[in-house]
Short mmCIF file of C-alpha atoms in Angstrom, two decimals:
data_model
loop_
_atom_site.label_atom_id
_atom_site.label_comp_id
_atom_site.label_asym_id
_atom_site.label_seq_id
_atom_site.Cartn_x
_atom_site.Cartn_y
_atom_site.Cartn_z
CA UNK A 1 -3.66 -11.74 -70.63
CA UNK A 2 -2.52 -11.63 -74.40
CA UNK A 3 -4.24 -13.79 -77.00
CA UNK A 4 -3.50 -16.84 -78.67
CA UNK A 5 -2.99 -17.93 -81.98
CA UNK A 6 -4.07 -20.62 -84.08
CA UNK A 7 -6.00 -23.42 -83.93
CA UNK A 8 -5.29 -25.20 -79.44
CA UNK A 9 -3.11 -28.20 -79.67
CA UNK A 10 -5.66 -30.82 -80.05
CA UNK A 11 -4.94 -34.35 -77.37
CA UNK A 12 -4.70 -36.54 -80.18
CA UNK A 13 -2.27 -39.79 -81.33
CA UNK A 14 -0.24 -36.62 -83.14
CA UNK A 15 0.61 -35.12 -79.79
CA UNK A 16 1.33 -38.55 -78.31
CA UNK A 17 4.12 -39.16 -80.63
CA UNK A 18 5.44 -35.63 -80.29
CA UNK A 19 5.87 -35.62 -76.74
CA UNK A 20 7.31 -39.54 -76.53
CA UNK A 21 9.66 -38.52 -78.98
CA UNK A 22 10.79 -35.17 -77.46
CA UNK A 23 11.09 -36.90 -74.30
CA UNK A 24 13.50 -39.90 -75.83
CA UNK A 25 15.64 -37.41 -76.91
CA UNK A 26 16.28 -35.64 -73.66
CA UNK A 27 18.97 -36.25 -70.93
CA UNK A 28 17.18 -35.72 -68.39
CA UNK A 29 19.15 -33.94 -65.43
CA UNK A 30 19.16 -36.44 -62.33
CA UNK A 31 20.27 -35.14 -58.86
CA UNK A 32 21.22 -37.37 -55.51
CA UNK A 33 18.69 -37.10 -52.65
CA UNK A 34 22.43 -36.55 -50.70
CA UNK A 35 20.24 -35.84 -47.77
CA UNK A 36 16.88 -34.45 -49.72
CA UNK A 37 14.32 -37.21 -49.98
CA UNK A 38 13.05 -38.69 -53.44
CA UNK A 39 9.59 -37.75 -54.52
CA UNK A 40 7.74 -38.25 -57.71
CA UNK A 41 4.88 -35.59 -59.39
CA UNK A 42 3.26 -36.39 -62.57
CA UNK A 43 2.31 -34.84 -65.56
CA UNK A 44 -0.38 -36.30 -67.20
CA UNK A 45 -1.79 -34.88 -70.39
CA UNK A 46 -5.16 -35.45 -70.97
CA UNK A 47 -8.26 -34.50 -72.89
CA UNK A 48 -10.88 -31.50 -71.53
CA UNK A 49 -14.29 -31.43 -72.25
CA UNK A 50 -13.66 -29.77 -75.48
CA UNK A 51 -10.60 -32.14 -76.65
CA UNK A 52 -7.76 -30.29 -76.08
CA UNK A 53 -4.87 -31.37 -74.96
CA UNK A 54 -4.76 -30.35 -70.66
CA UNK A 55 -2.36 -31.85 -67.86
CA UNK A 56 -3.74 -31.44 -64.24
CA UNK A 57 -3.37 -29.03 -61.73
CA UNK A 58 -4.52 -30.27 -58.50
CA UNK A 59 -5.78 -27.52 -54.92
CA UNK A 60 -4.23 -29.06 -51.89
CA UNK A 61 -7.38 -29.70 -49.20
CA UNK A 62 -7.43 -28.03 -46.36
CA UNK A 63 -6.07 -29.54 -43.46
CA UNK A 64 -3.29 -30.77 -44.70
CA UNK A 65 -0.63 -30.29 -42.11
CA UNK A 66 1.96 -28.83 -45.26
CA UNK A 67 2.01 -26.95 -47.69
CA UNK A 68 -2.68 -27.01 -47.51
CA UNK A 69 -4.52 -24.98 -50.24
CA UNK A 70 -1.68 -24.58 -52.25
CA UNK A 71 -1.83 -25.70 -56.04
CA UNK A 72 0.37 -28.94 -56.79
CA UNK A 73 0.86 -31.59 -59.41
CA UNK A 74 -0.21 -35.00 -58.02
CA UNK A 75 2.58 -36.69 -56.05
CA UNK A 76 4.15 -37.81 -52.37
CA UNK A 77 7.24 -39.59 -51.33
CA UNK A 78 9.02 -42.89 -53.08
CA UNK A 79 8.36 -45.49 -50.88
CA UNK A 80 12.13 -47.37 -49.90
CA UNK A 81 12.88 -49.59 -53.72
CA UNK A 82 9.90 -48.13 -55.81
CA UNK A 83 10.41 -45.99 -59.77
CA UNK A 84 10.07 -43.01 -59.50
CA UNK A 85 6.97 -43.79 -62.76
CA UNK A 86 5.98 -46.26 -59.62
CA UNK A 87 5.70 -44.35 -57.32
CA UNK A 88 3.63 -41.40 -59.34
CA UNK A 89 1.26 -44.13 -60.59
CA UNK A 90 0.57 -45.09 -56.95
CA UNK A 91 0.32 -41.77 -56.34
CA UNK A 92 -2.48 -40.01 -59.41
CA UNK A 93 -4.62 -43.49 -58.06
CA UNK A 94 -4.77 -42.37 -54.43
CA UNK A 95 -5.37 -38.81 -55.44
CA UNK A 96 -7.05 -38.10 -58.13
CA UNK A 97 -8.55 -41.67 -59.14
CA UNK A 98 -6.56 -42.05 -61.67
CA UNK A 99 -5.72 -46.01 -63.00
CA UNK A 100 -3.21 -45.85 -65.70
CA UNK A 101 -0.38 -48.67 -66.26
CA UNK A 102 3.77 -48.82 -66.60
CA UNK A 103 2.77 -48.54 -71.08
CA UNK A 104 0.92 -45.00 -70.48
CA UNK A 105 4.75 -42.80 -68.67
CA UNK A 106 5.95 -41.35 -71.53
CA UNK A 107 9.01 -40.48 -70.18
CA UNK A 108 10.46 -37.86 -67.18
CA UNK A 109 12.45 -34.92 -66.89
CA UNK A 110 15.40 -33.24 -64.84
CA UNK A 111 14.63 -33.48 -61.27
CA UNK A 112 14.21 -30.43 -58.49
CA UNK A 113 15.75 -30.25 -55.39
CA UNK A 114 13.17 -28.48 -53.06
CA UNK A 115 14.34 -26.15 -50.23
CA UNK A 116 11.45 -28.57 -48.04
CA UNK A 117 14.30 -31.21 -48.36
CA UNK A 118 13.35 -33.53 -51.33
CA UNK A 119 14.26 -34.44 -54.88
CA UNK A 120 10.88 -34.33 -57.43
CA UNK A 121 11.46 -36.60 -59.95
CA UNK A 122 8.36 -35.24 -62.89
CA UNK A 123 7.18 -38.31 -64.74
CA UNK A 124 4.74 -37.33 -68.25
CA UNK A 125 2.02 -39.87 -68.19
CA UNK A 126 -0.46 -40.15 -70.69
CA UNK A 127 -4.31 -40.22 -69.98
CA UNK A 128 -5.74 -41.27 -72.71
CA UNK A 129 -9.26 -43.08 -71.37
CA UNK A 130 -8.51 -42.12 -68.16
CA UNK A 131 -12.16 -42.15 -67.19
CA UNK A 132 -13.91 -39.71 -64.49
CA UNK A 133 -11.60 -38.35 -61.69
CA UNK A 134 -12.31 -39.26 -58.12
CA UNK A 135 -10.35 -36.70 -56.33
CA UNK A 136 -9.47 -37.37 -52.98
CA UNK A 137 -11.45 -35.26 -50.28
CA UNK A 138 -8.61 -35.93 -47.44
CA UNK A 139 -5.85 -35.07 -50.28
CA UNK A 140 -7.09 -33.01 -53.29
CA UNK A 141 -9.40 -29.86 -52.31
CA UNK A 142 -10.14 -29.54 -56.31
CA UNK A 143 -8.87 -30.17 -59.76
CA UNK A 144 -7.89 -28.67 -62.65
CA UNK A 145 -7.70 -29.36 -66.80
CA UNK A 146 -5.46 -26.81 -67.43
CA UNK A 147 -5.08 -26.60 -71.80
CA UNK A 148 -1.46 -27.02 -72.38
CA UNK A 149 -2.17 -23.56 -74.74
CA UNK A 150 -2.16 -21.25 -72.04
CA UNK A 151 1.53 -22.36 -71.60
CA UNK A 152 1.91 -20.69 -74.63
CA UNK A 153 0.38 -16.95 -73.39
CA UNK A 154 3.50 -14.10 -74.05
CA UNK A 155 3.87 -13.04 -70.35
CA UNK A 156 4.73 -17.15 -68.78
CA UNK A 157 6.74 -17.63 -67.16
CA UNK A 158 7.22 -14.77 -64.79
CA UNK A 159 10.52 -14.27 -63.72
CA UNK A 160 11.09 -12.19 -60.30
CA UNK A 161 13.92 -11.13 -57.08
CA UNK A 162 13.46 -11.61 -54.08
CA UNK A 163 16.26 -9.88 -51.97
CA UNK A 164 16.80 -13.81 -50.19
CA UNK A 165 18.73 -15.47 -53.24
CA UNK A 166 20.68 -14.88 -56.16
CA UNK A 167 18.81 -17.27 -57.99
CA UNK A 168 15.42 -16.27 -59.83
CA UNK A 169 12.10 -17.50 -58.71
CA UNK A 170 9.66 -18.18 -61.67
CA UNK A 171 6.13 -17.53 -61.80
CA UNK A 172 2.99 -19.01 -63.88
CA UNK A 173 0.11 -16.79 -64.83
CA UNK A 174 -2.36 -19.32 -65.19
CA UNK A 175 -5.45 -20.19 -63.30
CA UNK A 176 -6.00 -16.45 -62.48
CA UNK A 177 -3.32 -17.27 -60.12
CA UNK A 178 0.68 -16.82 -60.23
CA UNK A 179 1.56 -20.60 -60.36
CA UNK A 180 4.89 -21.15 -57.81
CA UNK A 181 7.98 -23.09 -57.60
CA UNK A 182 8.57 -25.78 -57.42
CA UNK A 183 5.25 -26.86 -59.87
CA UNK A 184 6.04 -23.81 -61.75
CA UNK A 185 9.81 -24.92 -62.76
CA UNK A 186 8.58 -28.40 -62.79
CA UNK A 187 5.41 -27.57 -65.51
CA UNK A 188 7.46 -25.64 -66.80
CA UNK A 189 10.14 -27.65 -68.21
CA UNK A 190 7.61 -29.51 -69.57
CA UNK A 191 6.12 -27.17 -71.98
CA UNK A 192 9.71 -27.19 -73.26
CA UNK A 193 10.25 -30.53 -73.10
CA UNK A 194 6.60 -32.47 -73.73
CA UNK A 195 6.01 -29.79 -76.29
CA UNK A 196 8.26 -27.62 -77.76
CA UNK A 197 11.53 -30.00 -77.62
CA UNK A 198 13.88 -27.92 -76.04
CA UNK A 199 16.17 -28.60 -73.22
CA UNK A 200 15.46 -25.77 -70.93
CA UNK A 201 16.70 -26.52 -67.47
CA UNK A 202 14.90 -25.25 -64.98
CA UNK A 203 16.56 -26.79 -61.77
CA UNK A 204 17.80 -23.32 -60.62
CA UNK A 205 15.15 -21.59 -60.46
CA UNK A 206 13.55 -20.54 -56.57
CA UNK A 207 10.78 -21.03 -54.90
CA UNK A 208 9.04 -18.34 -53.16
CA UNK A 209 10.63 -18.07 -48.93
CA UNK A 210 7.36 -19.53 -47.74
CA UNK A 211 7.67 -22.94 -49.80
CA UNK A 212 11.49 -23.15 -48.23
CA UNK A 213 10.04 -25.09 -44.71
#
């Protein structure tokens, strides 16, 4: 992979202000659920042991009935009357033992309609003072702190074509593997909006065929 240039992006007040400012100026695109079910995921910004700015990524448990062993952001279905932010915070606590208040929500990105029947609303959360994570073994196999700098490599993102769709499939080469949409699309927009202040849209990116069910 390509080498990074410049100092690492640190988890500090400057990043928090930048993220909140960029999200406040971002005109998010909402998708009506229609026949799809509303869901929310949490993009949690927090530091690793070296103080680098990271986001949380999980590997789903082997025993799950749907999407087992896949890479995912903490999240799940929204309950009736529940906001996307409340659902994301609830899922964070249930999946990785991270309890954060509503005041830690920095903003919301575009909805992403999935092939499997959901409309995902990504919620960006500031994870300062998160403490030790305690993944729920029923849902999460492992939790990873992925440096935001890993998203700045020249090979991110990868766009490929598939015969089943006219839309490009997005992949993120991180953690020595490939992360696919919808997770890849949401993470890529987080980089574009939160870090760089660019209103890049991602709902046109396709998922691999195995994720359509």
